[in-house]
Structures are given as structure tokens and as C-alpha cells.
CSV table of C-alpha atoms and ligand atoms in Angstrom, one decimal:
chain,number,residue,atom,x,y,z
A,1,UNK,CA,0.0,0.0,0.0
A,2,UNK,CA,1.5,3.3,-0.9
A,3,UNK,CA,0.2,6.6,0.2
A,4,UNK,CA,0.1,9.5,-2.6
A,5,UNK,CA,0.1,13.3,-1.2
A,6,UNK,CA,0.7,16.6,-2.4
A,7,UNK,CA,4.7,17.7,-1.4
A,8,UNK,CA,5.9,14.2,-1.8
A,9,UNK,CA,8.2,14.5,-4.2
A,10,UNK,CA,9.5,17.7,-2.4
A,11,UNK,CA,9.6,15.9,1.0
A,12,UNK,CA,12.2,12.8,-1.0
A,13,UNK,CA,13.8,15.3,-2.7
A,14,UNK,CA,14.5,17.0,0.8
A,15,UNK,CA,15.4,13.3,2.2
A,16,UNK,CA,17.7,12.6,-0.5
A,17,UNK,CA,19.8,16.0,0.3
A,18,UNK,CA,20.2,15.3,3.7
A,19,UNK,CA,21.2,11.7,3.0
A,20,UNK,CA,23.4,13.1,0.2
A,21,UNK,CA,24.6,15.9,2.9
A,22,UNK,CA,25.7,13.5,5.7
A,23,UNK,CA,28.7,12.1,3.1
A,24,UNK,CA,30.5,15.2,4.1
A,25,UNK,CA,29.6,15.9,7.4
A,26,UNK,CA,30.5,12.2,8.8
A,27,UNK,CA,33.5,12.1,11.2
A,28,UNK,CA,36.1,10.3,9.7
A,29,UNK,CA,35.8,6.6,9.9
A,30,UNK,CA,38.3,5.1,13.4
A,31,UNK,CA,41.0,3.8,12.1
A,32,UNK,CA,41.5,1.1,15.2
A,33,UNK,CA,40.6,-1.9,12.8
A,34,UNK,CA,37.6,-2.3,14.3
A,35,UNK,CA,35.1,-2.1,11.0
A,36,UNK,CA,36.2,-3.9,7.9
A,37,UNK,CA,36.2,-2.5,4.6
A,38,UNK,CA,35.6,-5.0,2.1
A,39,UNK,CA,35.9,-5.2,-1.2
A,40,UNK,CA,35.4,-7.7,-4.0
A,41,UNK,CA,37.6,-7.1,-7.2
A,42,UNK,CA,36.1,-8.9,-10.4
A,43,UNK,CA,38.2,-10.6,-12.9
A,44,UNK,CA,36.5,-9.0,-16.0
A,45,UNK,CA,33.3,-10.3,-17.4
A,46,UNK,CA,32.5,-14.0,-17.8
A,47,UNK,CA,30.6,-15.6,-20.4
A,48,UNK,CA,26.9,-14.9,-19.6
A,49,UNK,CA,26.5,-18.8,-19.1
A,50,UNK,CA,28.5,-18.9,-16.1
A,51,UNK,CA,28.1,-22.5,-14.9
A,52,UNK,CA,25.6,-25.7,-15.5
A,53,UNK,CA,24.8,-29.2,-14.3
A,54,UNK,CA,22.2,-31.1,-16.2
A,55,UNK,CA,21.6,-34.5,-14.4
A,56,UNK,CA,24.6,-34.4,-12.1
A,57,UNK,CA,25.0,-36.5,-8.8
A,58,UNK,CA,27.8,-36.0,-6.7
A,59,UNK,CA,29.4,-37.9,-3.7
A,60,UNK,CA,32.3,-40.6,-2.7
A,61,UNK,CA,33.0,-43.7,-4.3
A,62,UNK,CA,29.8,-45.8,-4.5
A,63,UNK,CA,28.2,-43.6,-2.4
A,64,UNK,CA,25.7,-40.9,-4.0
A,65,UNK,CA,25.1,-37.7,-1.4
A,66,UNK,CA,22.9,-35.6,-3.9
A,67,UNK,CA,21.6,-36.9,-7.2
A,68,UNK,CA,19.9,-35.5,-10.3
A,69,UNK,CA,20.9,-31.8,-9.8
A,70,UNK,CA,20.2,-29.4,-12.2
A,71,UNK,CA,22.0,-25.9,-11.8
A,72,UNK,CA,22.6,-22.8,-13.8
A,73,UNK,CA,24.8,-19.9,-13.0
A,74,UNK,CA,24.0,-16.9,-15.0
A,75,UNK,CA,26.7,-13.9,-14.6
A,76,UNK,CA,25.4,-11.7,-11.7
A,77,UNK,CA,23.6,-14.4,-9.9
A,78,UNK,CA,24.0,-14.9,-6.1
A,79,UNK,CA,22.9,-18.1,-5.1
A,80,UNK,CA,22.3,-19.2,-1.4
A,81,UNK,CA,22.9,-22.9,-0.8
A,82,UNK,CA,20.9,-24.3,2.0
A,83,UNK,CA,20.4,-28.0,3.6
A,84,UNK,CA,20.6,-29.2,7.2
A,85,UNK,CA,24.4,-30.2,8.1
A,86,UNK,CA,25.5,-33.5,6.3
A,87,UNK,CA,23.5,-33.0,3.1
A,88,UNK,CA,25.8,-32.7,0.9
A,89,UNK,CA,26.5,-29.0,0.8
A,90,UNK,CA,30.1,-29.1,1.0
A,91,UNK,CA,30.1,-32.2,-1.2
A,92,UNK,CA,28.6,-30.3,-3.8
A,93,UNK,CA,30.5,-27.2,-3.9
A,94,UNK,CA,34.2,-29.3,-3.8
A,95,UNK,CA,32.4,-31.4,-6.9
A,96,UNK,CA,32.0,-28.0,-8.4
A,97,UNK,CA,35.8,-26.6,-8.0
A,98,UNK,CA,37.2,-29.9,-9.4
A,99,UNK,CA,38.1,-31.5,-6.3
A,100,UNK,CA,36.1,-34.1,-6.4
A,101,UNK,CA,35.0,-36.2,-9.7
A,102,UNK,CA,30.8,-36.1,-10.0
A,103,UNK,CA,29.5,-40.0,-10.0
A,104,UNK,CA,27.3,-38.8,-13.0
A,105,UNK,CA,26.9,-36.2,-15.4
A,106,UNK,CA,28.9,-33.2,-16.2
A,107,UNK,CA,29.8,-30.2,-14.6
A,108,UNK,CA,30.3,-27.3,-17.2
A,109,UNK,CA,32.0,-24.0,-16.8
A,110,UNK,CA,31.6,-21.2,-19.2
A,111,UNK,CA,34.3,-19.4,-21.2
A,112,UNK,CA,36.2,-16.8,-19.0
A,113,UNK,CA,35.2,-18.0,-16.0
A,114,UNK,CA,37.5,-17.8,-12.5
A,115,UNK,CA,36.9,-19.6,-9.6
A,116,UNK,CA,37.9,-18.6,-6.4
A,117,UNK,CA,36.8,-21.0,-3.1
A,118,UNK,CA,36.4,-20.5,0.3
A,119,UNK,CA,36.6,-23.4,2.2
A,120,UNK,CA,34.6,-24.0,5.2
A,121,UNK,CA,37.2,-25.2,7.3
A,122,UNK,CA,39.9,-22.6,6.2
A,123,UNK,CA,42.3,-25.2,5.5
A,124,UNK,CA,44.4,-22.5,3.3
A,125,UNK,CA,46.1,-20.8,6.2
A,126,UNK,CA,49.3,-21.8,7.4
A,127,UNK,CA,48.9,-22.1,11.1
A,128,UNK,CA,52.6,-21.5,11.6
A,129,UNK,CA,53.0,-17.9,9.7
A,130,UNK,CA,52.1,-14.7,10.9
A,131,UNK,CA,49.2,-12.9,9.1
A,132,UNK,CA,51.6,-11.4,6.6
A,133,UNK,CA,53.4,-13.9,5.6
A,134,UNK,CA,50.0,-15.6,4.9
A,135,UNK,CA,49.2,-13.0,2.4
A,136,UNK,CA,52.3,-12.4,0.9
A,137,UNK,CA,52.8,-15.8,0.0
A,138,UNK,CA,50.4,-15.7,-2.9
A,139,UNK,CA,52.1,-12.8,-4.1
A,140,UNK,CA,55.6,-12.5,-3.1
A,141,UNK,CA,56.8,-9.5,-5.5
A,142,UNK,CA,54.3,-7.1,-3.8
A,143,UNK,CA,55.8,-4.2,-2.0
A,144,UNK,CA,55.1,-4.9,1.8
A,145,UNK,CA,53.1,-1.5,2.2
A,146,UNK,CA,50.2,-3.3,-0.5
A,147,UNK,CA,49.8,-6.5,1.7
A,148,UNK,CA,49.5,-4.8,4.9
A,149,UNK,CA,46.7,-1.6,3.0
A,150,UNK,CA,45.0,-4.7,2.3
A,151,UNK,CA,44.8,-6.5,5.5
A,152,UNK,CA,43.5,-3.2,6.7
A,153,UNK,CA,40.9,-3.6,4.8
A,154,UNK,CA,39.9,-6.7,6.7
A,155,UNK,CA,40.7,-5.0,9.8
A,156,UNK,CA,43.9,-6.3,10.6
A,157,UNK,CA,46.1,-3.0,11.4
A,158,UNK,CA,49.2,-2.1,13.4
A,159,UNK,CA,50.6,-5.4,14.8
A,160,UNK,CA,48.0,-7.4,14.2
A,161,UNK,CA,50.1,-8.3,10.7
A,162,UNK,CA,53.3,-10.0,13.0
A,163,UNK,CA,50.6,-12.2,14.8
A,164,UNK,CA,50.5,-16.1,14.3
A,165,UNK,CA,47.8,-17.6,12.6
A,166,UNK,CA,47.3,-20.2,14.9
A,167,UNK,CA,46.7,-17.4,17.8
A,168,UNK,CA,44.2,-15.8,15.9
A,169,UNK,CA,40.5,-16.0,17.1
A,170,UNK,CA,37.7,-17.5,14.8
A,171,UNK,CA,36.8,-14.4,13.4
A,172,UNK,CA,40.1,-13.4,12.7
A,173,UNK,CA,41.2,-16.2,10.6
A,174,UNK,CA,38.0,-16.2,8.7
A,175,UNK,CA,39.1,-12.6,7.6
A,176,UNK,CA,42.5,-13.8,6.9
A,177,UNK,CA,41.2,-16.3,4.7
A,178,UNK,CA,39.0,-13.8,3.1
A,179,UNK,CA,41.6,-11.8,2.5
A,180,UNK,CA,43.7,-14.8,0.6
A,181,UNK,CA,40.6,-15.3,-1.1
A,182,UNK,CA,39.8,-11.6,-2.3
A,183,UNK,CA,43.4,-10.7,-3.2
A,184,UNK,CA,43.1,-12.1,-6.8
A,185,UNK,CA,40.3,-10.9,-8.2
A,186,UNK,CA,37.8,-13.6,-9.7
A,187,UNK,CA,34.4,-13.5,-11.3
A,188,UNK,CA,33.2,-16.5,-10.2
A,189,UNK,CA,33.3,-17.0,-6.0
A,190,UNK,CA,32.2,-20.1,-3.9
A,191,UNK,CA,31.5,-19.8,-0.2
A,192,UNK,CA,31.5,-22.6,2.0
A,193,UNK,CA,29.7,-20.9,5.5
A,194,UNK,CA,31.4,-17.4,5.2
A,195,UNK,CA,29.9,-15.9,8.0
A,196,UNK,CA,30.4,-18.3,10.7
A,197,UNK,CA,32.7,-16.8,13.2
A,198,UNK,CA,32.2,-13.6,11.8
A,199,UNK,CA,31.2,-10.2,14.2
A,200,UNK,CA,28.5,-8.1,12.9
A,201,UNK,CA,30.4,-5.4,11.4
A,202,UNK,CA,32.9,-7.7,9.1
A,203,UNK,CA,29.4,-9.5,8.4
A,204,UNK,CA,27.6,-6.6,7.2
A,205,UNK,CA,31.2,-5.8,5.5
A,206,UNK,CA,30.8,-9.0,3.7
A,207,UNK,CA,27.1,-8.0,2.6
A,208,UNK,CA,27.9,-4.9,1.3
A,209,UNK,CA,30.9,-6.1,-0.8
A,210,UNK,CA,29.0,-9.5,-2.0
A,211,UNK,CA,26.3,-6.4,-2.9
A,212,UNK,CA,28.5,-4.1,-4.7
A,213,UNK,CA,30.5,-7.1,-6.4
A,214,UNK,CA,29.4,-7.8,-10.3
A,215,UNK,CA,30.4,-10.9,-10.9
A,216,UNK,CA,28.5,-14.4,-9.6
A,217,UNK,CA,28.6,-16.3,-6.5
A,218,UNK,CA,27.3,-19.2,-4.8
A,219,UNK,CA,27.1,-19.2,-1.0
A,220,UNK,CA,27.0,-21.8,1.6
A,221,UNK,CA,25.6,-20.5,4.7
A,222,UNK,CA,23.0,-20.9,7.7
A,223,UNK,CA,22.6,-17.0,7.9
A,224,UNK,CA,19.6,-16.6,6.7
A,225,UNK,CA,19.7,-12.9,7.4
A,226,UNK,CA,23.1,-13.0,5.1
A,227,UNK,CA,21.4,-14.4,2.6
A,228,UNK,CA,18.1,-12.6,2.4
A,229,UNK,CA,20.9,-9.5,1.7
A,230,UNK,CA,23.1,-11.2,-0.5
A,231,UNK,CA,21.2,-14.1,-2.8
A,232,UNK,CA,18.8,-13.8,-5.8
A,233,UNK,CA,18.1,-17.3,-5.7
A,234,UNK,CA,17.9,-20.7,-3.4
A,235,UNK,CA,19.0,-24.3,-3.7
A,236,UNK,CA,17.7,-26.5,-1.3
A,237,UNK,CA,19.3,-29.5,-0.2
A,238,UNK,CA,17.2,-32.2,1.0
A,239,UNK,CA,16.7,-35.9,1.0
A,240,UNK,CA,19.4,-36.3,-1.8
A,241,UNK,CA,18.1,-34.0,-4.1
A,242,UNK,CA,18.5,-30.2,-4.8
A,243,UNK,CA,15.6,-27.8,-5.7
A,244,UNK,CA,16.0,-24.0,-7.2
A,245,UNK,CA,14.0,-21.2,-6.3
A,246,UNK,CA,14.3,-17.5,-7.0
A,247,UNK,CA,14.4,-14.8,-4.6
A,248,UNK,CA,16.4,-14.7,-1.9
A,249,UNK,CA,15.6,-16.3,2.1
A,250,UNK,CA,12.0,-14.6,3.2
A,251,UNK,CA,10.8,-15.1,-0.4
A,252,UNK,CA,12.0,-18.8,-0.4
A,253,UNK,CA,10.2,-19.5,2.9
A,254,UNK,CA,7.2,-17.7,1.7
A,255,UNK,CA,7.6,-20.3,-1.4
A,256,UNK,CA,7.9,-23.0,0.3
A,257,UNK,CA,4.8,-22.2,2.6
A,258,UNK,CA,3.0,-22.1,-0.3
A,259,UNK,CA,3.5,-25.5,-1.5
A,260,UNK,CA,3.1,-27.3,1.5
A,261,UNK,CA,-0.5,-25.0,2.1
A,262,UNK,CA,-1.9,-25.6,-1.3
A,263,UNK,CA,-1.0,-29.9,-0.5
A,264,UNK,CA,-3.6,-29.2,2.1
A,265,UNK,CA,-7.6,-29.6,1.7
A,266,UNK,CA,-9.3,-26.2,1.5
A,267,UNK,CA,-9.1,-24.4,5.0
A,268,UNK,CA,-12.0,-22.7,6.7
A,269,UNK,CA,-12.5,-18.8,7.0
A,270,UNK,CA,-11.4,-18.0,9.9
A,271,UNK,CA,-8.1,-20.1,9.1
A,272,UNK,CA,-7.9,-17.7,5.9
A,273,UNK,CA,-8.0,-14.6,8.1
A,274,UNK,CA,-5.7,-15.8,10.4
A,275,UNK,CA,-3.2,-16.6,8.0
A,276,UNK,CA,-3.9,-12.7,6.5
A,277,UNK,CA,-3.0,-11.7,9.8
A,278,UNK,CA,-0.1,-13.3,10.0
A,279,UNK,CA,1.0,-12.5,6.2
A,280,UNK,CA,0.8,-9.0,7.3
A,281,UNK,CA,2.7,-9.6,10.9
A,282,UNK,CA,5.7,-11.1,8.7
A,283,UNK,CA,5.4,-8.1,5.9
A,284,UNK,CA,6.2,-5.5,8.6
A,285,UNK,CA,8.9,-7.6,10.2
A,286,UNK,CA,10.0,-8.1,6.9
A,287,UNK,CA,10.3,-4.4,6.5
A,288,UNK,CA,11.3,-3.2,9.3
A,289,UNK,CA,15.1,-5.9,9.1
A,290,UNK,CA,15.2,-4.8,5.7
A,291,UNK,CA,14.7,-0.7,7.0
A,292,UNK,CA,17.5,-1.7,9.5
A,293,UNK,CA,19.7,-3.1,7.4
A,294,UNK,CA,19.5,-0.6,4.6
A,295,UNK,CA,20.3,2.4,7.3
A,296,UNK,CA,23.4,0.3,8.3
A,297,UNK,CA,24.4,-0.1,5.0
A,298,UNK,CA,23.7,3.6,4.0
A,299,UNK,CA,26.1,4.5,7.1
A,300,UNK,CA,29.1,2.4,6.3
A,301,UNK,CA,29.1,3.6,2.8
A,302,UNK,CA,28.8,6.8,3.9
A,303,UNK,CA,31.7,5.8,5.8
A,304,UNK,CA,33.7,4.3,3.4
A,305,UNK,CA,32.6,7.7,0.6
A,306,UNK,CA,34.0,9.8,3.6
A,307,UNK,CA,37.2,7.7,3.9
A,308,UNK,CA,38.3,7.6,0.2
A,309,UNK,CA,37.6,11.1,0.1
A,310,UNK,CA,40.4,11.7,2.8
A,311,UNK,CA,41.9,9.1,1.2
A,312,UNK,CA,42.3,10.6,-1.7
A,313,UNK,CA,42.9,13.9,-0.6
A,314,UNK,CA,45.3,13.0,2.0
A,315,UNK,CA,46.7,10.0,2.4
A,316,UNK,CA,48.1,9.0,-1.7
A,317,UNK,CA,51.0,10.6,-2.6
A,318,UNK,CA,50.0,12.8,-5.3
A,319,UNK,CA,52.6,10.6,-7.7
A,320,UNK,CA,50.8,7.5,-6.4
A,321,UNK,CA,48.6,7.7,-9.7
A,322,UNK,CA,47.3,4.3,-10.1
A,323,UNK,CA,46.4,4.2,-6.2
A,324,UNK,CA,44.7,7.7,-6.9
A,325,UNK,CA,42.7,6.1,-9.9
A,326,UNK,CA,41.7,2.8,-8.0
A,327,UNK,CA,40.4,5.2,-4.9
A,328,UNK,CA,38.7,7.5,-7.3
A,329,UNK,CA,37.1,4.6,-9.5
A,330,UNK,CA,35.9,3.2,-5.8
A,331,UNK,CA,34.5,6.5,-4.5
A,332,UNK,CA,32.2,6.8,-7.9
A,333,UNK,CA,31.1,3.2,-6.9
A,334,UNK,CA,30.8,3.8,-3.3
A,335,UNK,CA,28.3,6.9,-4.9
A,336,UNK,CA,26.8,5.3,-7.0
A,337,UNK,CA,25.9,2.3,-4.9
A,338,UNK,CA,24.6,5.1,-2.2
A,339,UNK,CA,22.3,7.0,-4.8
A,340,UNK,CA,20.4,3.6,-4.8
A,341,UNK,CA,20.5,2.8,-0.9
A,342,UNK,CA,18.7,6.5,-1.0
A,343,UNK,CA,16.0,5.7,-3.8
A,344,UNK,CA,15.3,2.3,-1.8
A,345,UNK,CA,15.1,3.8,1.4
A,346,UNK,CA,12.7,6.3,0.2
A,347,UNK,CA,10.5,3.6,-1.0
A,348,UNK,CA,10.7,2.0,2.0
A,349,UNK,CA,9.6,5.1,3.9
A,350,UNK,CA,7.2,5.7,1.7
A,351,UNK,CA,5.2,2.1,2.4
A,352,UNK,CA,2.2,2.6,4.7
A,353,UNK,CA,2.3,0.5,8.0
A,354,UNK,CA,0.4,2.5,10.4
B,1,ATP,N1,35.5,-37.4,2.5
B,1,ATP,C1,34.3,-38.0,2.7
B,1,ATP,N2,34.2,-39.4,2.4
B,1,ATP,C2,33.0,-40.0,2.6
B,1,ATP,N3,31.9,-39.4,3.0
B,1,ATP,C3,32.0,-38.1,3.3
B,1,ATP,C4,33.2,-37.3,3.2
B,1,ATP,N4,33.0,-36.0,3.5
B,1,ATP,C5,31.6,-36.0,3.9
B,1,ATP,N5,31.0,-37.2,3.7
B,1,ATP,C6,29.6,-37.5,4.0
B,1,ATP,O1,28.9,-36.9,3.0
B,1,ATP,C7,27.6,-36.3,3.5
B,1,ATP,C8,27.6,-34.9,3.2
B,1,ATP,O2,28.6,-34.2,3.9
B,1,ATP,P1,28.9,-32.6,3.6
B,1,ATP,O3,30.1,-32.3,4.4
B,1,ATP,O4,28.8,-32.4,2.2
B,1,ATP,O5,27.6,-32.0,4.3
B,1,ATP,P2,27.3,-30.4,4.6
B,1,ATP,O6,25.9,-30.2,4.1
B,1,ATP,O7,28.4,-29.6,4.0
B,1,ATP,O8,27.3,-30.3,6.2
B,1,ATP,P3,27.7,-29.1,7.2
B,1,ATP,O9,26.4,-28.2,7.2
B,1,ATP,O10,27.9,-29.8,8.5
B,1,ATP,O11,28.9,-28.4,6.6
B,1,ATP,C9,27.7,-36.6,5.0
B,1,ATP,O12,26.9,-37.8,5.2
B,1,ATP,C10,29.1,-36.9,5.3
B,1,ATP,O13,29.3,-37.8,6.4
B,2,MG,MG1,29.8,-28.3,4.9
């Protein structure tokens, strides 16, 4: 339900100014580590045709864990994996990076297309280096100042860099291994359970880049709050077999609701307003996470406009060209991504729930 009235337009118009406004009058963004600043570089453009399984059952040895699965990537799509633990989501997704041979069927990749995994039990860190070295090590000719700019970026500042892995926390080594993940850029990323041990601010970090980011991915994960930010579409996991739906968490559920109600015999009246009633209870839940979620995201972007801003004002030497482009190139991003945080949150507030 949307409510028309005279002075609207003037009254966004007014909103989207002071939105637009608070990009310069934000205090610069703490520089203790504590808020990540993700961001996911793509590898240029993939074929359009990104991936697809036709028929395809994976597992070990005789044994089948998912069968007859039927997937297609298109570039862009964000797909949320779901399944209760031991379905075969793992399975899957090491099927799909080659480690493990599908029983049946093919798995095809399109033209152009670069993988980039993150495993679920981080098994790419070496436990013995420091945080540095764990980085560095995928790209040894880097000048020391790039690796440790971009472990800032996952909030790993100061001498956080000269710890050991293996003394890290959870959180921290998932953000290491983000890092290792992130520092090539790839257009095609698999998640195995991202989020896990991450706090709320590298989580939201994570949404925001998996937002911003133009090329496809396919994510693991339990979250469901993640993925009702992140996804365009579902795969279910159950009972062996996989099924695709579009839309992202809420909208799966709402799907899924659906076909379990109309397997029912017709329901009486009063069941009919009743489940109205609580149609409309889960529409203004829905709104108000997503209201919630979007003002968060609209501050750390603001954020993040307000530090490349100094950034580029301040901290690049003025010779530093190509570090002066990237930062630039970002910042129009950074705007661009907020001029749409702005038009959605004036729809938003525009949406009748009194
Ligand atoms: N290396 C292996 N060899 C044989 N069976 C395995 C192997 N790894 C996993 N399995 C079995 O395959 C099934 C699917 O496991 P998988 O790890 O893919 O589940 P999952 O959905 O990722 O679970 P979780 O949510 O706990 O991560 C389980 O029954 C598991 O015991
Ligand atoms: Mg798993």
C-alpha cells in the first residue's frame, strides 16, 4: 500500500539531500581496525553462461550424497545454498571446484570463468605464519606497504600483521582467509559458511561487498539474514536431491509455505484470516530488518565515501597515480551504490504500515 500526497516529491527530494549531505559531514571513519572494509575485485566479465549441471550426482565412491541436480549460473547471480548439516552441501561445492569427480553427469564452466573458493574449514592458512606472511605468499613481489593496506581492509592493522595464525580468534582467521581469497580478483566465487565466526560489522562488510560485487557467486551458509541481503536465488538441499528457487531467504520461505498449504484440503475462514493476519505480521517484520539493514548499509558507505575522500585527498602521494585512480574509481562506486540505498530507502519510507 502506498500513500500518494501533495509535497511528496519535495519531501524525497529533501530526504535525499540530507542523506546526500551527511557524506560530508560524517567524522572520519576510526582507524582502530575495528570495522572492515571489504571489497570484492572482479576478474572482468565471464561468459553470460557462467556455470551448469544437467543431471549431475555427486558424492564418494559408490556412495551418492545428492543426485539429479540441475543448476545454472548466470553472470550476476547470487545463489544461497541451504540443507541441514550433512546434506551434501560441502560435497557439492568441492564437486564443483574440481576436487572431487561427480559419479554422474557433467559439470560445465563457461568461457572466462575464474573460480575462487572459500573453504569451510579454512584449510588454506598456514597455522605457523604470521598474518603477513599468509598473504604475501600468494604474491611474493608485492611491495610490503600493498599487503598490509589490504589487511586493513579486513581489519587487521598495526601489529595485528606479526601475529601467528594459529593465535588468531575465529573471526580473525575467517578474515585472513577472506583476505587470501579476495586478493586475486575472480568473477566466479564459492563460499563454504562465510559468515560463521564472523562479528556483525565484518558481516555486514561481507554483505555490502557480496552487494557491490558484479560478478556471480554461490554461498554456503546458515545465515539466513546473510542471505536474504546477499542471494537472488535458493537451492535446497534435502533428502538427496537439490531444488531452485528464485528470490532470496524470506521469499524462499514464503515459497515454500506455499506449497506445503496448497497440498492441504481447503481451510476454513477464519483459518484464511488468520493466515492474512499473519502474512501481514511477517510483511512489517520483513520491512522493518530490511529498513534496519538498509540504514546500516547507507552509514558504512557513507563511511567508506567519507574515507576515500580523505583518502584521496590525504593519504596517496600525489605521484601515487594508479592508487589515486583505484580510490577515485571506488568512491564513484561507493556513490553510486549510495544514490540507490537513498532511492530504496525512500520507497521504504514511503510504504504505509500505520
Ligand atoms: N571425505 C568423505 N568421504 C565420505 N563421506 C563423506 C566425506 N565427507 C563428507 N562425507 C559425507 O557426505 C555427507 C555430506 O557431507 P557434507 O560435508 O557435504 O555436508 P554439509 O551439508 O556440508 O554439512 P555441514 O552443514 O555440516 O557443513 C555426510 O553424510 C558426510 O558424512
Ligand atoms: Mg559443509
Amino acid at each position: 500500500m502506498r500513500r500518494h500526497m501533495a509535497g511528496q516529491k519535495t519531501k524525497q527530494a529533501q530526504s535525499k539531500l540530507k542523506y546526500l549531505g551527511r557524506i560530508k559531514r560524517l567524522p572520519p571513519p576510526q582507524t582502530d581496525g575495528r570495522g572492515p572494509s571489504i571489497r570484492v575485485n572482479t576478474s572482468g566479465r565471464s561468459y553470460a553462461h557462467v556455470m551448469a549441471l544437467e543431471n549431475v550426482s555427486v558424492g564418494y565412491g559408490p556412495t551418492t550424497v545428492v543426485a539429479g541436480i540441475g543448476l545454472d549460473l548466470y553472470r550476476g547471480d547470487k545463489i544461497g545454498i541451504i540443507g541441514r548439516n550433512g546434506s551434501g552441501k560441502t560435497t557439492l561445492l568441492r564437486s564443483l571446484i574440481g576436487e572431487l569427480a561427480p559419479i554422474e553427469g557433467d559439470i560445465k564452466l563457461g568461457n572466462n570463468v575464474e573460480v575462487a573458493y572459500f573453504d569451510q574449514e579454512l584449510s588454506d592458512l598456514k597455522p605457523d605464519l604470521t598474518v603477513i606472511d599468509n598473504l604475501w605468499e600468494l604474491d611474493p613481489g608485492a611491495e610490503i606497504g600493498r599487503i598490509r593496506s589490504f589487511l586493513g581492509r579486513f581489519g587487521f592493522t598495526g601489529d595485528d600483521g606479526f601475529k601467528v595464525v594459529r593465535s588468531l580468534s575465529g573471526g580473525e582467521k575467517t578474515k585472513l582467509s577472506l583476505a587470501r581469497l579476495l586478493y586475486h580478483p575472480a568473477n566466479f566465487i564459492i563460499f563454504d559458511e562465510p559468515t560463521n565466526h564472523l562479528d556483525i560489522d565484518s558481516r555486514e562488510a561481507l554483505e555490502q561487498a557480496l552487494n557491490d560485487y558484479d560478478g556471480s557467486c554461490l554461498v554456503v551458509s546458515h545465515d539466513r539474514y546473510f542471505l536474504d541481503r546477499v542471494v537472488n536465488k535458493i537451492a535446497h538441499i534435502a533428502d538427496g536431491h537439490i531444488k531452485v528457487y528464485d528470490g532470496n531467504y524470506a521469499e524462499f520461505r514464503e515459497q515454500t509455505t506455499e506449497t506445503v498449504d496448497t497440498a492441504k484440503p481447503k481451510e476454513s475462514k477464519s483459518k484464511d484470516t488468520y493466515r492474512a493476519f499473519k502474512e501481514e505480521s511477517r510483511r512489517r517484520s520483513r520491512y522493518k530488518k530490511e529498513l534496519q539493514s538498509l540504514k546500516a548499509r547507507i552509514v558504512n558507505q557513507e563511511r567508506e565515501a567519507a574515507r576515500l575522500e580523505r583518502e584521496i585527498n590525504q593519504g596517496i602521494p600525489r605521484s601515487d597515480w594508479e592508487m589515486l585512480h583505484d580510490a577515485s574509481e571506488r568512491k564513484k562506486q561507493v556513490e553510486e551504490t549510495l544514490l540507490e540505498l537513498y532511492a530504496r530507502l525512500e520507497e521504504l519510507e514511503d510504504a504505509d504500515f500505520d
